[in-house]
């Protein structure tokens, strides 16, 4: 294994590396640095965040630019403001002995005038988000016509976020003979296209295999009924008392809701999503970094660029729509040489997505059981015992020792220990003593989608031009749902049936209260027809009867009386709150 010196880095950088405490180059650094230092080529590097990729392009860029010149020579594009600031900060640390170096961050949500002023002072390196960069180019506040090195960091994320046009436009203002270094965790077609269109015969390096998850991360999934998702999340948190995690939800609304419920239930949680102001997001991130927040509930977009190294768990409260996104989520843990766990809470209808993810990350998931109430009590008790054991004695207590001793004069050591621990343990015990088993079995596939889902009647069908596929697409589109959220779609002549998970019931029924299609109100109600597969479901006659019931009388028009079953609330969960946790 080589040292940083072997890679050819100069003394200024080596000194900064020593200050930072980096002892050995990481794999991506070992592979990329010599290539970038010794040649003027384009490079495609497939590497996750947390592998040390910033230094892999940062060191060579710092060594190659001319700090005596005030011309902008290096441009680093990154998907988010957070990442942009993180890279800028790292570049400044790496280049702290490069006298005269000026690295400037350009990102949205901050004063463009201030940023323009900083650029004017002469920035050899600009780190930018594409939107703001394009804006500044258009306003002629920045000149990148003499760039020698450009980096597209987290290229897959930038494209996911719809920055392709901005990137194209920015690169059109740079010289053709510059070197382009593209870093990406995954290699979807769009990234390959960028490499093809904007780079000349790029050399490719891969850390791990393409699209593969970090080797430091183990992957687990937990199969529960969709209605038990939140309870399962709480148990996973309770079973890991020192958890420091990002909990991923699919929508901003769910993110906010889950975070609020966790906070109400006494967890140190916070929400991070795009409906928060930049200021609010900064505050949440600050609390997370300080570990005042142990569970950061986030959307995929908002979580991009989270640069916290010691996240112990990533929890997929819901799987992402695009399974490729899973790689990014799980990459938030297992960073900088640490290990991490990526947990997925799935319902039966989603469990097959796990196989797809396994193919992408080239790793197997372990199917795990949600811990029982008593298992959690045991973990909590032992964690408390260890904490007590490791606590340094505060001698200010000595003054009160006489009174305390007097109080416990007749109490034996055993009894005292029991009493002491009962204070904490009883909270958990009382909460969990009647807790149900949340685990369900993946077998019984015929029944798979039905057990924990809701079947709906909808008054459009083949006569409206729908078949099951187009109706599914239509429902997904208008309801803004994911690929697998609508299932068991059956299109009849004048009406149809479909299923969703119970948690979507409110959304579905709420949406169709005044929705018109081709000038006619679309009526959606909960169906008595459970949509069981024919093999094990109702007799044909009974099925026909159900359909007839729906077609007579309920066809067309809107749900009228407000007493429909659709208003029924979900079945009561076990214990909606938890013993309040003392805040740390
Ligand atoms: P990155 O993949 O660039 O986001 O880096 C992840 C983290 O690893 C950052 O906090 C870096 O400071 C740190 N890091 C980068 N290179 C090394 C190294 N060779 N040894 C130890 N830590 C490193």
XYZ file of C-alpha atoms and ligand atoms in Angstrom:
607
model
C 0.000 0.000 0.000
C 1.404 3.407 -0.911
C 1.732 6.516 1.224
C 0.555 9.989 0.242
C 4.176 10.846 -0.508
C 4.450 7.855 -2.882
C 1.477 9.227 -4.801
C 3.558 12.275 -5.700
C 1.950 14.970 -3.544
C 4.033 18.021 -2.678
C 5.151 19.096 0.795
C 2.433 21.719 1.273
C -0.244 19.109 0.771
C 1.597 16.454 2.790
C 1.778 18.828 5.720
C -1.967 19.510 5.545
C -2.625 15.767 5.309
C -0.573 15.187 8.455
C -2.518 17.945 10.228
C -5.774 16.303 9.228
C -4.580 12.992 10.612
C -5.001 11.024 7.373
C -2.483 8.213 7.631
C -3.028 6.289 4.379
C -4.613 7.136 1.051
C -8.040 5.595 0.531
C -8.619 3.315 -2.463
C -10.020 6.035 -4.702
C -7.149 8.344 -3.764
C -4.580 5.677 -4.461
C -6.098 5.062 -7.884
C -6.951 8.601 -8.963
C -4.196 10.837 -7.592
C -1.240 9.470 -9.623
C -3.298 9.518 -12.833
C -4.489 13.078 -12.298
C -1.096 14.358 -11.191
C 0.851 12.824 -14.029
C -1.368 13.345 -17.041
C -3.824 15.787 -18.551
C -6.590 13.317 -19.219
C -10.308 13.036 -18.583
C -11.329 10.683 -15.820
C -14.497 8.854 -14.808
C -14.343 7.624 -11.214
C -17.066 5.455 -9.762
C -16.947 5.975 -6.048
C -19.455 6.418 -3.250
C -19.487 9.380 -0.926
C -17.425 8.682 2.140
C -14.637 7.008 0.175
C -12.429 10.096 0.269
C -13.221 11.194 -3.275
C -13.069 14.923 -2.495
C -9.389 14.558 -1.691
C -8.952 12.273 -4.719
C -9.703 15.177 -7.055
C -8.887 17.944 -4.566
C -5.211 17.142 -3.971
C -4.292 16.924 -7.675
C -6.240 20.079 -8.485
C -4.529 21.989 -5.688
C -1.113 20.772 -6.781
C -1.668 21.605 -10.441
C -3.139 25.081 -10.272
C -0.987 28.192 -10.177
C -1.706 29.966 -6.877
C 0.295 32.993 -7.981
C -2.254 33.670 -10.680
C -5.683 35.120 -9.900
C -7.293 33.428 -12.886
C -9.973 30.832 -12.174
C -8.416 27.521 -13.151
C -10.534 24.888 -11.412
C -14.315 24.471 -11.363
C -16.056 21.890 -9.201
C -19.774 21.377 -9.753
C -21.742 19.636 -7.027
C -25.471 18.932 -6.648
C -26.353 20.680 -3.378
C -25.467 23.695 -1.338
C -24.450 21.444 1.569
C -22.070 19.450 -0.563
C -20.745 22.601 -2.179
C -19.900 24.078 1.217
C -18.433 20.808 2.399
C -16.140 20.540 -0.628
C -15.085 24.174 -0.286
C -14.255 23.625 3.332
C -12.243 20.488 2.576
C -10.378 22.190 -0.271
C -9.452 25.033 2.064
C -8.175 22.590 4.652
C -6.207 20.564 2.099
C -4.741 23.738 0.646
C -4.066 25.574 3.862
C -0.304 25.730 3.174
C -0.772 26.753 -0.472
C -0.052 30.453 -0.024
C -2.371 32.746 -1.959
C -4.995 30.061 -2.553
C -8.563 31.310 -2.817
C -11.417 28.796 -3.018
C -14.886 30.296 -3.388
C -18.270 28.610 -2.971
C -21.142 29.621 -5.216
C -24.602 28.361 -4.339
C -28.229 29.449 -4.290
C -30.011 30.891 -1.274
C -27.198 33.306 -0.404
C -26.278 36.786 -1.625
C -25.142 36.690 -5.238
C -23.461 40.102 -4.816
C -21.319 38.830 -1.962
C -20.328 35.792 -3.979
C -19.514 37.979 -6.990
C -17.323 40.148 -4.776
C -15.394 37.124 -3.566
C -14.879 35.944 -7.132
C -13.634 39.377 -8.122
C -10.893 39.127 -5.507
C -9.510 36.283 -7.601
C -10.563 32.682 -7.032
C -8.326 30.002 -8.473
C -10.962 27.398 -7.645
C -14.733 27.771 -7.707
C -17.000 25.176 -6.113
C -20.552 25.671 -7.334
C -24.041 24.308 -7.597
C -25.181 24.302 -11.251
C -28.195 26.629 -10.892
C -26.340 29.520 -9.268
C -23.295 29.009 -11.451
C -25.354 29.333 -14.608
C -27.033 32.412 -13.212
C -23.674 34.052 -12.480
C -22.329 33.209 -15.928
C -25.430 34.746 -17.518
C -24.922 37.891 -15.472
C -21.242 37.915 -16.426
C -20.228 37.850 -12.784
C -17.809 35.040 -13.324
C -15.321 34.070 -16.013
C -14.599 30.413 -16.518
C -13.151 30.691 -19.987
C -9.668 29.763 -18.787
C -10.622 26.742 -16.687
C -8.068 23.946 -16.882
C -9.753 21.428 -14.633
C -13.442 20.790 -14.174
C -14.950 18.288 -11.760
C -18.481 16.941 -11.951
C -18.993 15.622 -8.456
C -21.875 13.254 -7.665
C -22.739 13.422 -11.348
C -25.589 10.939 -10.988
C -27.179 13.115 -8.314
C -26.832 16.247 -10.411
C -28.568 14.548 -13.311
C -31.242 13.087 -11.012
C -31.945 16.582 -9.839
C -32.467 17.778 -13.396
C -29.257 19.764 -13.785
C -28.325 18.321 -17.176
C -29.164 21.463 -19.126
C -27.433 23.718 -16.613
C -24.296 21.574 -16.739
C -24.317 21.576 -20.527
C -24.704 25.311 -20.584
C -21.932 25.870 -17.993
C -19.489 23.584 -19.794
C -20.113 25.439 -23.049
C -18.383 28.450 -21.444
C -15.236 26.466 -20.657
C -12.326 25.743 -23.012
C -12.362 22.499 -25.012
C -8.884 21.521 -23.924
C -9.617 21.451 -20.191
C -9.519 18.156 -18.299
C -12.827 16.881 -16.932
C -12.982 14.587 -13.933
C -16.346 12.998 -13.319
C -17.153 11.371 -9.984
C -20.303 9.370 -9.528
C -21.582 6.710 -7.133
C -23.581 4.979 -9.839
C -23.325 4.784 -13.609
C -26.825 5.108 -15.057
C -27.222 5.710 -18.783
C -27.466 9.473 -18.313
C -24.042 9.648 -16.658
C -22.523 7.468 -19.364
C -24.027 9.881 -21.917
C -22.425 12.877 -20.190
C -19.079 11.098 -20.224
C -19.521 10.383 -23.907
C -20.674 13.866 -24.869
C -18.356 16.003 -22.755
C -15.217 14.005 -22.222
C -12.416 12.864 -24.453
C -11.507 9.202 -24.151
C -11.831 9.189 -20.357
C -9.911 6.756 -18.242
C -12.198 4.879 -15.871
C -11.512 3.854 -12.308
C -13.892 1.993 -10.051
C -13.809 1.710 -6.309
C -15.643 -1.495 -5.521
C -17.773 -2.516 -8.466
C -20.085 -0.319 -10.523
C -23.245 0.683 -8.669
C -22.154 -1.389 -5.748
C -22.924 -0.341 -2.228
C -20.144 0.346 0.249
C -18.545 -2.769 1.700
C -18.777 -1.227 5.143
C -22.560 -1.324 5.112
C -24.715 -4.318 5.972
C -28.235 -4.409 4.607
C -31.259 -5.650 6.523
C -34.961 -5.748 5.832
C -37.929 -6.076 8.145
C -41.261 -7.316 6.862
C -44.285 -5.773 8.569
C -47.836 -4.791 7.740
C -47.868 -1.337 6.183
C -49.992 -0.042 9.058
C -47.261 -1.084 11.530
C -44.504 0.812 9.759
C -44.256 3.542 12.347
C -44.345 1.128 15.286
C -41.594 -0.867 13.601
C -39.498 2.279 13.208
C -39.804 3.040 16.906
C -38.809 -0.466 17.863
C -35.739 -0.322 15.642
C -34.765 2.916 17.341
C -35.435 1.546 20.816
C -33.460 -1.599 20.089
C -30.465 0.581 19.190
C -30.158 3.064 22.054
C -27.107 4.795 20.586
C -28.624 5.146 17.146
C -27.523 8.135 15.073
C -29.524 7.808 11.926
C -31.100 9.182 8.796
C -34.667 7.949 8.272
C -35.723 8.215 4.637
C -39.307 8.881 3.590
C -40.633 9.239 0.077
C -42.499 12.527 0.332
C -42.061 15.808 2.158
C -45.396 15.278 3.857
C -44.486 11.850 5.216
C -41.100 13.175 6.282
C -42.715 15.945 8.306
C -45.364 13.612 9.728
C -42.932 10.913 10.830
C -40.583 13.459 12.398
C -43.461 15.114 14.265
C -44.698 11.772 15.593
C -41.216 10.827 16.738
C -40.780 14.146 18.515
C -44.206 13.781 20.178
C -43.164 10.330 21.306
C -40.064 11.671 22.973
C -37.356 10.898 20.439
C -34.634 13.327 19.516
C -35.813 13.683 15.930
C -35.916 16.379 13.267
C -37.265 16.782 9.723
C -35.240 17.783 6.673
C -37.121 18.484 3.460
C -37.543 21.034 0.731
C -40.512 22.854 2.278
C -38.277 24.151 5.053
C -36.462 27.423 4.576
C -32.696 27.314 4.129
C -32.371 28.731 7.616
C -34.526 25.985 9.121
C -32.564 23.343 7.229
C -29.273 24.779 8.463
C -30.543 24.658 12.049
C -31.683 21.053 11.709
C -28.343 20.053 10.207
C -26.502 21.855 12.992
C -28.474 19.957 15.644
C -27.849 16.718 13.775
C -24.119 17.332 13.577
C -24.089 18.115 17.296
C -25.995 14.877 17.872
C -28.861 16.723 19.543
C -30.903 15.061 16.831
C -30.473 11.295 16.800
C -33.009 10.567 14.076
C -32.981 12.863 11.074
C -36.071 12.174 8.975
C -35.343 13.274 5.418
C -36.419 13.177 1.800
C -33.921 11.955 -0.755
C -33.395 15.366 -2.281
C -32.877 17.138 1.045
C -30.501 14.470 2.313
C -28.133 14.827 -0.630
C -24.824 16.098 0.509
C -25.265 15.221 4.170
C -21.636 14.980 5.136
C -21.832 13.454 8.572
C -19.354 10.644 8.969
C -20.571 8.664 11.936
C -24.134 7.827 11.005
C -24.753 4.383 12.484
C -28.014 3.522 10.717
C -29.877 4.455 7.593
C -33.534 3.514 7.927
C -35.625 3.255 4.788
C -39.020 4.003 6.286
C -40.299 3.680 2.746
C -38.311 2.446 -0.227
C -37.512 5.031 -2.901
C -39.447 5.016 -6.178
C -36.280 4.435 -8.135
C -34.415 1.581 -6.543
C -31.097 3.049 -7.744
C -31.636 5.775 -5.140
C -31.138 3.125 -2.452
C -27.373 3.199 -3.122
C -27.296 6.880 -2.216
C -29.346 6.368 0.900
C -27.269 3.493 2.230
C -24.089 5.393 1.328
C -24.888 7.889 4.096
C -23.619 5.329 6.585
C -20.400 3.289 6.554
C -18.365 6.386 5.716
C -14.706 7.132 6.364
C -13.811 3.565 7.261
C -16.671 3.071 9.732
C -19.305 0.353 9.553
C -23.015 1.005 9.244
C -26.377 -0.676 8.847
C -28.976 0.123 6.237
C -32.421 -1.071 7.336
C -35.498 -1.310 5.163
C -39.022 -1.541 6.540
C -41.116 -3.247 3.872
C -44.674 -4.405 3.507
C -45.510 -7.539 1.564
C -46.310 -5.690 -1.615
C -42.829 -4.126 -1.697
C -40.763 -7.095 -0.691
C -39.882 -8.016 -4.260
C -38.111 -4.670 -4.651
C -35.489 -6.038 -2.264
C -34.369 -8.505 -4.936
C -33.980 -5.673 -7.438
C -31.868 -3.705 -4.982
C -29.719 -6.747 -4.266
C -28.961 -6.965 -7.973
C -27.889 -3.320 -8.053
C -25.782 -3.276 -4.909
C -24.472 -6.791 -5.543
C -25.050 -7.667 -1.925
C -27.542 -9.768 -0.064
C -30.008 -8.398 2.430
C -30.431 -10.202 5.730
C -34.082 -10.695 6.624
C -34.382 -9.637 10.232
C -37.187 -9.720 12.765
C -38.485 -6.576 14.436
C -37.383 -7.049 18.044
C -40.046 -8.050 20.527
C -40.970 -5.767 23.401
C -39.015 -7.848 25.888
C -35.911 -7.899 23.695
C -36.029 -4.119 23.616
C -36.406 -3.936 27.393
C -33.326 -6.127 27.766
C -31.265 -3.998 25.368
C -32.330 -0.817 27.123
C -31.563 -2.227 30.536
C -28.102 -3.420 29.552
C -27.355 -0.164 27.767
C -28.278 1.733 30.901
C -26.167 -0.609 33.037
C -23.158 0.008 30.783
C -23.745 3.745 30.851
C -23.879 3.722 34.647
C -20.774 1.540 34.769
C -18.844 3.906 32.504
C -20.028 7.108 34.168
C -17.349 9.124 35.867
C -18.293 9.947 39.419
C -19.209 13.562 40.027
C -17.784 14.339 43.436
C -20.080 17.299 43.959
C -22.530 14.615 45.012
C -20.350 13.781 48.021
C -21.954 16.570 50.051
C -25.318 14.863 49.806
C -24.034 11.362 50.354
C -24.877 11.388 54.053
C -28.556 12.105 53.412
C -28.753 9.611 50.574
C -27.088 6.919 52.675
C -29.525 7.573 55.457
C -32.410 7.115 53.062
C -31.122 3.740 51.914
C -29.873 2.562 55.288
C -32.058 -0.524 55.238
C -31.695 -1.284 51.547
C -29.323 -4.044 50.421
C -26.990 -3.508 47.435
C -29.069 -5.886 45.291
C -32.261 -4.143 46.162
C -30.717 -0.743 45.562
C -29.539 -1.802 42.113
C -32.984 -3.164 41.312
C -34.665 0.011 42.451
C -32.216 2.197 40.577
C -32.684 0.385 37.300
C -36.419 0.078 37.718
C -36.686 3.851 37.318
C -35.724 3.560 33.641
C -36.660 -0.049 32.994
C -40.254 0.253 34.181
C -40.917 2.933 31.569
C -39.969 0.586 28.787
C -41.424 -2.450 30.470
C -44.834 -0.884 30.989
C -44.846 0.318 27.424
C -43.719 -2.901 25.839
C -45.158 -5.599 28.104
C -48.210 -6.159 25.908
C -46.482 -5.370 22.636
C -47.547 -7.502 19.717
C -45.279 -9.307 17.300
C -45.011 -6.963 14.303
C -43.354 -9.462 11.996
C -45.258 -11.049 9.167
C -44.395 -13.815 6.763
C -43.526 -13.258 3.132
C -44.977 -16.619 2.097
C -48.537 -17.073 0.891
C -47.888 -15.059 -2.192
C -51.362 -15.350 -3.688
C -52.643 -13.355 -0.811
C -49.699 -11.036 -0.871
C -51.033 -7.739 -1.952
C -54.377 -7.965 -0.314
C -53.918 -8.616 3.369
C -52.751 -5.189 4.410
C -54.118 -3.148 1.563
C -57.313 -1.332 0.661
C -59.412 -2.182 -2.382
C -61.252 0.647 -4.095
C -64.090 0.936 -6.546
C -63.722 3.629 -9.205
C -66.450 4.625 -11.655
C -64.324 4.656 -14.783
C -63.529 1.653 -16.908
C -63.080 0.323 -20.433
C -65.809 2.589 -21.812
C -63.688 5.516 -20.734
C -60.799 4.110 -22.723
C -58.929 2.457 -19.845
C -57.430 -0.979 -19.636
C -55.785 -2.102 -16.390
C -52.408 -0.773 -17.421
C -53.508 2.654 -18.545
C -55.742 2.986 -15.511
C -52.824 2.128 -13.255
C -50.692 4.763 -14.986
C -53.501 7.282 -14.758
C -53.980 6.682 -11.026
C -50.275 6.833 -10.331
C -49.991 10.055 -12.247
C -52.904 11.970 -10.755
C -52.173 10.731 -7.239
C -48.421 11.234 -7.673
C -47.696 7.716 -6.481
C -44.770 5.377 -6.995
C -44.526 2.493 -9.428
C -45.847 -0.165 -7.075
C -48.252 1.877 -5.026
C -51.275 0.999 -7.145
C -51.850 -2.698 -7.729
C -54.450 -5.345 -8.517
C -56.032 -3.023 -11.045
C -59.053 -4.620 -12.737
C -60.753 -2.628 -15.468
C -64.425 -3.509 -16.135
C -66.701 -1.882 -18.687
C -68.006 1.075 -16.722
C -66.050 0.785 -13.513
C -62.868 -0.718 -12.131
C -61.106 -1.823 -8.977
C -57.648 -1.159 -7.631
C -55.647 -1.538 -4.424
C -53.244 0.607 -2.454
C -51.628 0.152 0.909
C -53.820 1.317 3.752
C -51.572 4.248 4.539
C -52.518 5.786 1.189
C -56.250 5.483 1.801
C -56.696 9.006 3.070
C -54.755 10.450 0.168
C -56.686 8.455 -2.437
C -60.127 9.223 -1.047
C -59.204 12.813 -0.319
C -58.035 13.355 -3.870
C -61.156 12.008 -5.518
C -63.640 14.200 -3.672
C -63.972 16.614 -6.589
C -61.921 15.299 -9.451
C -63.412 15.358 -12.954
C -62.391 13.166 -15.879
C -63.821 14.000 -19.301
C -66.273 16.335 -17.616
C -67.572 13.694 -15.211
C -66.888 13.441 -11.508
C -64.734 10.458 -10.687
C -66.051 8.547 -7.718
C -63.772 6.354 -5.622
C -64.980 4.294 -2.688
C -63.690 1.464 -0.627
C -64.790 -1.804 -2.135
C -66.195 -4.878 -0.461
C -64.497 -6.854 -3.206
C -61.158 -7.582 -1.569
C -59.409 -8.321 -4.878
C -58.188 -11.720 -3.754
C -56.594 -13.755 -6.456
C -59.097 -15.982 -8.174
C -57.452 -19.188 -7.024
C -58.113 -18.596 -3.395
C -60.693 -15.849 -3.491
C -64.411 -15.716 -3.836
C -66.476 -17.833 -6.160
C -67.143 -16.298 -9.552
C -70.814 -15.878 -8.666
C -70.048 -14.000 -5.531
C -67.559 -11.840 -7.360
C -70.112 -11.004 -10.013
C -72.588 -10.149 -7.313
C -70.163 -7.677 -5.774
C -69.528 -6.074 -9.091
C -73.235 -5.849 -9.738
C -73.766 -4.169 -6.406
C -71.305 -1.562 -7.391
C -72.600 -1.096 -10.889
C -76.162 -0.677 -9.700
C -76.753 2.589 -8.017
C -73.216 3.666 -7.275
C -72.049 4.199 -10.787
C -71.271 7.774 -11.761
C -71.872 10.800 -9.615
C -70.007 11.642 -6.473
C -69.867 9.989 -3.133
C -72.890 11.616 -1.625
C -73.669 11.231 2.019
C -70.307 11.426 3.664
C -71.151 8.232 5.548
C -69.366 5.980 3.172
C -66.901 3.448 4.517
C -64.180 5.476 2.941
C -64.257 7.694 6.006
C -63.459 4.765 8.278
C -60.228 5.291 10.117
C -57.521 2.669 10.271
C -57.385 -0.005 12.944
C -55.857 1.130 16.212
C -52.153 0.553 16.544
C -50.644 -0.722 19.682
C -49.590 2.152 21.921
C -49.238 5.262 19.814
C -46.777 6.886 22.123
C -43.812 5.628 24.048
C -42.200 6.252 27.353
C -40.656 9.687 27.150
C -36.977 9.593 26.732
C -34.866 11.919 28.753
C -33.280 14.341 26.341
C -29.568 14.217 26.082
P -15.569 12.185 0.934
O -15.759 10.844 0.269
O -14.695 13.067 0.154
O -16.892 12.796 1.298
O -14.767 11.940 2.321
C -15.305 11.362 3.452
C -14.529 11.723 4.718
O -13.296 11.006 4.789
C -14.178 13.187 4.854
O -14.528 13.605 6.159
C -12.662 13.252 4.669
O -12.102 14.272 5.449
C -12.223 11.880 5.155
N -11.027 11.371 4.445
C -10.684 11.576 3.161
N -9.541 10.923 2.868
C -9.147 10.277 3.986
C -8.034 9.433 4.314
N -7.110 9.109 3.415
N -7.946 8.964 5.574
C -8.900 9.275 6.479
N -9.976 10.062 6.242
C -10.091 10.562 5.008
